[in-house]
mmCIF file of C-alpha atoms in Angstrom:
data_model
loop_
_atom_site.group_PDB
_atom_site.id
_atom_site.type_symbol
_atom_site.label_atom_id
_atom_site.label_comp_id
_atom_site.label_asym_id
_atom_site.label_seq_id
_atom_site.Cartn_x
_atom_site.Cartn_y
_atom_site.Cartn_z
ATOM 1 C CA UNK G 1 -98.214 46.922 -41.146
ATOM 2 C CA UNK G 2 -95.004 47.236 -38.455
ATOM 3 C CA UNK G 3 -95.619 46.028 -35.409
ATOM 4 C CA UNK G 4 -95.410 48.090 -34.153
ATOM 5 C CA UNK G 5 -99.265 49.347 -34.649
ATOM 6 C CA UNK G 6 -100.075 45.673 -33.777
ATOM 7 C CA UNK G 7 -99.410 47.315 -30.441
ATOM 8 C CA UNK G 8 -100.455 51.016 -31.385
ATOM 9 C CA UNK G 9 -104.239 50.701 -29.878
ATOM 10 C CA UNK G 10 -105.971 48.315 -26.546
ATOM 11 C CA UNK G 11 -103.762 45.030 -26.875
ATOM 12 C CA UNK G 12 -107.112 43.474 -26.257
ATOM 13 C CA UNK G 13 -107.790 40.163 -23.679
ATOM 14 C CA UNK G 14 -103.569 40.708 -22.431
ATOM 15 C CA UNK G 15 -104.471 44.122 -20.287
ATOM 16 C CA UNK G 16 -105.694 42.469 -17.903
ATOM 17 C CA UNK G 17 -103.669 42.181 -14.256
ATOM 18 C CA UNK G 18 -101.735 39.408 -13.330
ATOM 19 C CA UNK G 19 -102.429 37.552 -17.073
ATOM 20 C CA UNK G 20 -99.560 35.770 -17.988
ATOM 21 C CA UNK G 21 -99.856 37.267 -20.850
ATOM 22 C CA UNK G 22 -99.283 41.076 -19.300
ATOM 23 C CA UNK G 23 -96.149 39.742 -17.745
ATOM 24 C CA UNK G 24 -95.226 38.995 -21.049
ATOM 25 C CA UNK G 25 -96.312 41.567 -23.331
ATOM 26 C CA UNK G 26 -93.686 43.837 -19.669
ATOM 27 C CA UNK G 27 -91.499 42.586 -20.092
ATOM 28 C CA UNK G 28 -91.412 42.073 -24.307
ATOM 29 C CA UNK G 29 -92.791 45.490 -25.205
ATOM 30 C CA UNK G 30 -91.927 48.474 -22.781
ATOM 31 C CA UNK G 31 -88.429 48.763 -24.689
ATOM 32 C CA UNK G 32 -91.303 49.938 -27.933
ATOM 33 C CA UNK G 33 -92.397 52.902 -26.842
ATOM 34 C CA UNK G 34 -89.922 53.992 -24.910
ATOM 35 C CA UNK G 35 -86.301 52.677 -27.567
ATOM 36 C CA UNK G 36 -85.271 50.252 -24.825
ATOM 37 C CA UNK G 37 -83.575 53.629 -22.442
ATOM 38 C CA UNK G 38 -86.170 53.178 -19.389
ATOM 39 C CA UNK G 39 -88.061 50.216 -17.156
ATOM 40 C CA UNK G 40 -89.644 47.925 -19.900
ATOM 41 C CA UNK G 41 -92.728 47.172 -17.319
ATOM 42 C CA UNK G 42 -93.186 50.555 -16.436
ATOM 43 C CA UNK G 43 -92.972 52.056 -19.450
ATOM 44 C CA UNK G 44 -96.032 48.718 -20.081
ATOM 45 C CA UNK G 45 -97.890 49.716 -16.660
ATOM 46 C CA UNK G 46 -98.869 53.134 -18.187
ATOM 47 C CA UNK G 47 -99.361 52.204 -21.568
ATOM 48 C CA UNK G 48 -101.772 49.365 -19.967
ATOM 49 C CA UNK G 49 -102.822 52.157 -17.056
ATOM 50 C CA UNK G 50 -104.062 54.254 -20.612
ATOM 51 C CA UNK G 51 -105.844 51.643 -22.566
ATOM 52 C CA UNK G 52 -107.837 50.328 -19.506
ATOM 53 C CA UNK G 53 -111.097 50.530 -19.945
ATOM 54 C CA UNK G 54 -111.582 50.634 -23.104
ATOM 55 C CA UNK G 55 -112.363 47.662 -23.099
ATOM 56 C CA UNK G 56 -111.720 45.128 -26.412
ATOM 57 C CA UNK G 57 -114.533 45.497 -28.776
ATOM 58 C CA UNK G 58 -113.216 49.040 -31.413
ATOM 59 C CA UNK G 59 -112.493 48.582 -34.487
ATOM 60 C CA UNK G 60 -111.975 49.397 -37.030
ATOM 61 C CA UNK G 61 -114.378 48.636 -40.198
ATOM 62 C CA UNK G 62 -114.580 44.596 -39.860
ATOM 63 C CA UNK G 63 -111.355 44.416 -37.313
ATOM 64 C CA UNK G 64 -110.995 44.827 -34.315
ATOM 65 C CA UNK G 65 -108.492 45.901 -33.405
ATOM 66 C CA UNK G 66 -107.981 44.476 -29.296
ATOM 67 C CA UNK G 67 -108.068 41.023 -30.786
ATOM 68 C CA UNK G 68 -106.030 41.593 -33.667
ATOM 69 C CA UNK G 69 -103.498 42.936 -31.809
ATOM 70 C CA UNK G 70 -103.602 39.930 -28.682
ATOM 71 C CA UNK G 71 -103.587 37.554 -31.596
ATOM 72 C CA UNK G 72 -100.805 38.433 -33.257
ATOM 73 C CA UNK G 73 -98.273 39.089 -30.451
ATOM 74 C CA UNK G 74 -99.652 36.188 -28.973
ATOM 75 C CA UNK G 75 -98.062 35.026 -32.135
ATOM 76 C CA UNK G 76 -94.347 35.579 -31.096
ATOM 77 C CA UNK G 77 -95.086 34.467 -27.439
ATOM 78 C CA UNK G 78 -95.499 30.892 -28.889
ATOM 79 C CA UNK G 79 -92.914 32.073 -31.945
ATOM 80 C CA UNK G 80 -90.625 31.654 -29.451
ATOM 81 C CA UNK G 81 -91.403 28.959 -27.468
ATOM 82 C CA UNK G 82 -91.397 26.782 -30.817
ATOM 83 C CA UNK G 83 -88.188 28.638 -32.996
ATOM 84 C CA UNK G 84 -86.392 27.613 -28.859
ATOM 85 C CA UNK G 85 -87.465 24.109 -28.433
ATOM 86 C CA UNK G 86 -84.736 22.365 -28.826
ATOM 87 C CA UNK G 87 -82.816 24.706 -27.257
ATOM 88 C CA UNK G 88 -81.237 27.268 -29.240
ATOM 89 C CA UNK G 89 -81.981 29.381 -31.769
ATOM 90 C CA UNK G 90 -80.546 28.890 -35.536
ATOM 91 C CA UNK G 91 -79.421 31.956 -37.989
ATOM 92 C CA UNK G 92 -81.238 29.558 -40.476
ATOM 93 C CA UNK G 93 -84.734 30.269 -38.085
ATOM 94 C CA UNK G 94 -83.899 33.952 -37.360
ATOM 95 C CA UNK G 95 -84.155 34.116 -41.435
ATOM 96 C CA UNK G 96 -87.106 31.765 -41.743
ATOM 97 C CA UNK G 97 -88.974 34.151 -38.901
ATOM 98 C CA UNK G 98 -87.309 37.762 -41.253
ATOM 99 C CA UNK G 99 -89.102 36.052 -44.983
ATOM 100 C CA UNK G 100 -91.752 34.594 -42.720
ATOM 101 C CA UNK G 101 -93.426 38.221 -40.510
ATOM 102 C CA UNK G 102 -92.098 40.044 -44.896
ATOM 103 C CA UNK G 103 -94.351 37.723 -45.930
ATOM 104 C CA UNK G 104 -97.275 37.420 -44.287
ATOM 105 C CA UNK G 105 -97.254 41.301 -42.655
ATOM 106 C CA UNK G 106 -95.307 43.585 -44.548
ATOM 107 C CA UNK G 107 -91.540 45.206 -44.776
ATOM 108 C CA UNK G 108 -91.459 47.080 -41.450
ATOM 109 C CA UNK G 109 -92.783 44.403 -39.560
ATOM 110 C CA UNK G 110 -89.129 42.793 -40.036
ATOM 111 C CA UNK G 111 -87.513 44.399 -37.744
ATOM 112 C CA UNK G 112 -89.678 45.066 -35.204
ATOM 113 C CA UNK G 113 -90.958 41.810 -35.371
ATOM 114 C CA UNK G 114 -87.603 39.948 -34.103
ATOM 115 C CA UNK G 115 -86.590 43.051 -31.460
ATOM 116 C CA UNK G 116 -89.563 41.175 -29.353
ATOM 117 C CA UNK G 117 -89.057 37.099 -30.521
ATOM 118 C CA UNK G 118 -85.089 38.138 -29.736
ATOM 119 C CA UNK G 119 -86.427 39.657 -25.855
ATOM 120 C CA UNK G 120 -88.902 36.936 -24.878
ATOM 121 C CA UNK G 121 -86.444 35.216 -26.104
ATOM 122 C CA UNK G 122 -83.498 35.973 -23.592
ATOM 123 C CA UNK G 123 -86.748 35.907 -20.858
ATOM 124 C CA UNK G 124 -87.106 32.771 -22.254
ATOM 125 C CA UNK G 125 -83.080 31.970 -21.137
ATOM 126 C CA UNK G 126 -83.356 33.929 -17.562
ATOM 127 C CA UNK G 127 -87.142 32.057 -17.103
ATOM 128 C CA UNK G 128 -85.665 28.365 -17.259
ATOM 129 C CA UNK G 129 -82.191 29.921 -15.420
ATOM 130 C CA UNK G 130 -84.114 30.551 -12.696
ATOM 131 C CA UNK G 131 -86.320 27.245 -12.801
ATOM 132 C CA UNK G 132 -86.771 25.129 -16.125
ATOM 133 C CA UNK G 133 -89.642 24.773 -16.940
ATOM 134 C CA UNK G 134 -90.955 27.993 -16.164
ATOM 135 C CA UNK G 135 -91.460 29.402 -19.433
ATOM 136 C CA UNK G 136 -93.112 26.898 -20.841
ATOM 137 C CA UNK G 137 -95.256 27.480 -17.827
ATOM 138 C CA UNK G 138 -95.840 30.918 -18.781
ATOM 139 C CA UNK G 139 -96.063 29.906 -22.390
ATOM 140 C CA UNK G 140 -99.193 26.959 -21.637
ATOM 141 C CA UNK G 141 -101.188 29.664 -19.794
ATOM 142 C CA UNK G 142 -101.266 32.166 -22.120
ATOM 143 C CA UNK G 143 -102.839 29.211 -24.158
ATOM 144 C CA UNK G 144 -105.242 29.246 -21.297
ATOM 145 C CA UNK G 145 -106.276 32.785 -22.368
ATOM 146 C CA UNK G 146 -106.133 33.070 -25.687
ATOM 147 C CA UNK G 147 -107.968 29.428 -25.938
ATOM 148 C CA UNK G 148 -110.288 31.656 -23.923
ATOM 149 C CA UNK G 149 -111.209 34.735 -26.308
ATOM 150 C CA UNK G 150 -110.185 33.384 -30.205
ATOM 151 C CA UNK G 151 -112.780 31.419 -31.601
ATOM 152 C CA UNK G 152 -111.286 27.937 -32.952
ATOM 153 C CA UNK G 153 -110.775 29.825 -36.636
ATOM 154 C CA UNK G 154 -108.830 32.465 -35.218
ATOM 155 C CA UNK G 155 -106.695 29.657 -33.212
ATOM 156 C CA UNK G 156 -106.052 27.297 -35.834
ATOM 157 C CA UNK G 157 -105.182 30.196 -38.225
ATOM 158 C CA UNK G 158 -102.274 31.342 -35.064
ATOM 159 C CA UNK G 159 -101.351 27.454 -35.612
ATOM 160 C CA UNK G 160 -101.267 27.716 -39.669
ATOM 161 C CA UNK G 161 -98.513 30.297 -38.976
ATOM 162 C CA UNK G 162 -96.660 28.167 -36.772
ATOM 163 C CA UNK G 163 -96.679 25.892 -38.453
ATOM 164 C CA UNK G 164 -95.412 27.594 -41.075
ATOM 165 C CA UNK G 165 -93.173 28.968 -39.097
ATOM 166 C CA UNK G 166 -91.924 25.531 -38.378
ATOM 167 C CA UNK G 167 -91.525 24.637 -42.127
ATOM 168 C CA UNK G 168 -89.454 28.132 -43.345
ATOM 169 C CA UNK G 169 -86.411 27.128 -42.908
ATOM 170 C CA UNK G 170 -86.657 23.831 -44.901
ATOM 171 C CA UNK G 171 -86.931 21.463 -41.637
ATOM 172 C CA UNK G 172 -89.034 20.296 -39.863
ATOM 173 C CA UNK G 173 -87.336 19.996 -36.821
ATOM 174 C CA UNK G 174 -88.588 17.228 -34.039
ATOM 175 C CA UNK G 175 -89.158 19.172 -30.953
ATOM 176 C CA UNK G 176 -90.620 21.882 -32.722
ATOM 177 C CA UNK G 177 -93.647 19.393 -34.288
ATOM 178 C CA UNK G 178 -92.661 18.491 -30.074
ATOM 179 C CA UNK G 179 -93.682 22.053 -29.032
ATOM 180 C CA UNK G 180 -96.492 22.343 -31.469
ATOM 181 C CA UNK G 181 -98.763 20.058 -30.731
ATOM 182 C CA UNK G 182 -98.218 21.004 -26.550
ATOM 183 C CA UNK G 183 -99.643 24.282 -27.937
ATOM 184 C CA UNK G 184 -102.438 22.939 -29.573
ATOM 185 C CA UNK G 185 -103.103 21.041 -27.023
ATOM 186 C CA UNK G 186 -102.903 23.773 -24.194
ATOM 187 C CA UNK G 187 -105.610 26.220 -27.115
ATOM 188 C CA UNK G 188 -107.494 23.324 -25.916
ATOM 189 C CA UNK G 189 -107.547 22.190 -30.209
ATOM 190 C CA UNK G 190 -107.880 18.597 -31.750
ATOM 191 C CA UNK G 191 -103.653 17.456 -31.647
ATOM 192 C CA UNK G 192 -105.307 16.263 -35.372
ATOM 193 C CA UNK G 193 -105.114 19.970 -35.985
ATOM 194 C CA UNK G 194 -101.067 19.569 -36.472
ATOM 195 C CA UNK G 195 -100.651 17.360 -38.815
ATOM 196 C CA UNK G 196 -103.185 18.786 -41.418
ATOM 197 C CA UNK G 197 -101.037 21.930 -41.232
ATOM 198 C CA UNK G 198 -97.990 20.639 -41.459
ATOM 199 C CA UNK G 199 -98.819 18.759 -45.097
ATOM 200 C CA UNK G 200 -100.900 21.199 -46.574
ATOM 201 C CA UNK G 201 -97.547 22.510 -48.241
ATOM 202 C CA UNK G 202 -97.465 19.833 -50.306
ATOM 203 C CA UNK G 203 -100.959 18.652 -50.260
ATOM 204 C CA UNK G 204 -101.485 19.870 -54.004
ATOM 205 C CA UNK G 205 -98.905 17.358 -55.854
ATOM 206 C CA UNK G 206 -98.913 14.190 -53.066
ATOM 207 C CA UNK G 207 -101.808 12.248 -52.837
ATOM 208 C CA UNK G 208 -100.244 10.584 -49.015
ATOM 209 C CA UNK G 209 -100.156 14.501 -48.022
ATOM 210 C CA UNK G 210 -103.507 15.295 -49.343
ATOM 211 C CA UNK G 211 -105.298 12.584 -46.761
ATOM 212 C CA UNK G 212 -103.638 13.507 -43.774
ATOM 213 C CA UNK G 213 -104.603 17.202 -44.363
ATOM 214 C CA UNK G 214 -108.096 16.538 -44.530
ATOM 215 C CA UNK G 215 -107.144 13.927 -41.701
ATOM 216 C CA UNK G 216 -108.437 10.436 -43.378
ATOM 217 C CA UNK G 217 -107.129 7.489 -44.348
ATOM 218 C CA UNK G 218 -106.590 6.323 -48.026
ATOM 219 C CA UNK G 219 -108.979 3.344 -47.113
ATOM 220 C CA UNK G 220 -111.839 6.113 -46.415
ATOM 221 C CA UNK G 221 -115.141 6.201 -48.606
ATOM 222 C CA UNK G 222 -115.461 8.354 -51.216
ATOM 223 C CA UNK G 223 -118.541 9.872 -48.719
ATOM 224 C CA UNK G 224 -116.730 10.149 -46.111
ATOM 225 C CA UNK G 225 -113.806 12.046 -48.352
ATOM 226 C CA UNK G 226 -117.008 14.040 -49.145
ATOM 227 C CA UNK G 227 -117.845 14.901 -45.129
ATOM 228 C CA UNK G 228 -114.053 15.618 -44.495
ATOM 229 C CA UNK G 229 -113.501 17.775 -46.908
ATOM 230 C CA UNK G 230 -116.471 20.340 -46.258
ATOM 231 C CA UNK G 231 -116.709 19.609 -42.471
ATOM 232 C CA UNK G 232 -112.518 21.460 -43.113
ATOM 233 C CA UNK G 233 -113.411 23.893 -45.637
ATOM 234 C CA UNK G 234 -115.905 25.084 -42.945
ATOM 235 C CA UNK G 235 -113.310 25.220 -39.966
ATOM 236 C CA UNK G 236 -110.700 27.581 -42.306
ATOM 237 C CA UNK G 237 -113.416 29.906 -44.556
ATOM 238 C CA UNK G 238 -111.689 33.130 -44.532
ATOM 239 C CA UNK G 239 -114.334 34.504 -43.273
ATOM 240 C CA UNK G 240 -113.551 33.471 -40.136
ATOM 241 C CA UNK G 241 -110.636 35.371 -39.004
ATOM 242 C CA UNK G 242 -111.822 38.509 -41.278
ATOM 243 C CA UNK G 243 -111.701 40.684 -38.026
ATOM 244 C CA UNK G 244 -108.318 40.502 -37.263
ATOM 245 C CA UNK G 245 -106.855 41.852 -40.232
ATOM 246 C CA UNK G 246 -106.909 42.214 -44.498
ATOM 247 C CA UNK G 247 -102.806 40.394 -44.378
ATOM 248 C CA UNK G 248 -104.455 37.574 -41.901
ATOM 249 C CA UNK G 249 -107.148 37.204 -43.741
ATOM 250 C CA UNK G 250 -105.215 36.940 -47.207
ATOM 251 C CA UNK G 251 -103.500 34.121 -45.216
ATOM 252 C CA UNK G 252 -105.717 32.971 -44.737
ATOM 253 C CA UNK G 253 -107.505 32.190 -47.359
ATOM 254 C CA UNK G 254 -104.262 30.474 -49.106
ATOM 255 C CA UNK G 255 -104.526 28.047 -46.576
ATOM 256 C CA UNK G 256 -107.321 27.940 -47.966
ATOM 257 C CA UNK G 257 -106.686 27.249 -52.184
ATOM 258 C CA UNK G 258 -104.382 24.492 -50.205
ATOM 259 C CA UNK G 259 -106.870 22.876 -49.238
ATOM 260 C CA UNK G 260 -108.774 22.701 -51.536
ATOM 261 C CA UNK G 261 -105.985 21.587 -53.499
ATOM 262 C CA UNK G 262 -105.434 17.868 -51.596
ATOM 263 C CA UNK G 263 -109.348 17.889 -52.307
ATOM 264 C CA UNK G 264 -108.951 17.961 -55.652
ATOM 265 C CA UNK G 265 -105.804 15.801 -56.089
ATOM 266 C CA UNK G 266 -108.225 13.515 -53.841
ATOM 267 C CA UNK G 267 -110.468 13.541 -56.431
ATOM 268 C CA UNK G 268 -109.129 13.429 -59.251
ATOM 269 C CA UNK G 269 -107.324 9.810 -57.958
ATOM 270 C CA UNK G 270 -110.122 8.454 -57.006
ATOM 271 C CA UNK G 271 -112.573 9.948 -60.509
ATOM 272 C CA UNK G 272 -114.746 12.006 -58.434
#
């Protein structure tokens, strides 16, 4: 599904006067409605007026359209903050973004997602030139808005996408990891989620990574391992993100399989 379709319907909780996400949407999304030929904020305001009052519960099947659109735009906003955590955007990072969008949301999403992301980068540079930390502040405020409107399981999938993005270019940058921790806390989530998600990729082959996924030390008892796995599986169950769309649910299923692989490796090592 292309990103233009992410924003064709209601932008859910983003559409609220004066909200930080609405401010960023006005800058980043306006060009997608008119090809960028006129003022983007004015275009977005016009779009906003046509959809205001429609609510955030319109659904197609089980999919909550407004919530899905808001989730996906929020993902790009948070990605723009994390990718530029070291003050620059590398070619390898943009290639990683393209792969990430293609794998998770399809070929059409690549160019449109990149367009939105580049506009967010431009806005970040503009804001930071006026006041250092200005973009970070609006992102942190946006996290509060996201936390108010998405369940813990949905926020967890958002965090999982961002962790995948950090790993996508094969390099785990400490500044990007710290930015992810900032986002995690601002989303009102446990900081341990970051370590768990960053170790998922290796958890089927590395016992150390598998324990980190479960948030345990190797000295944990068998009962503690079983309890930690049950709690993790419950938090990450794909049904918790079903209303965000089939592509998001499939990504959650893959994550769920990786959690099971981590559990299986630990169980095998313990003879359980």
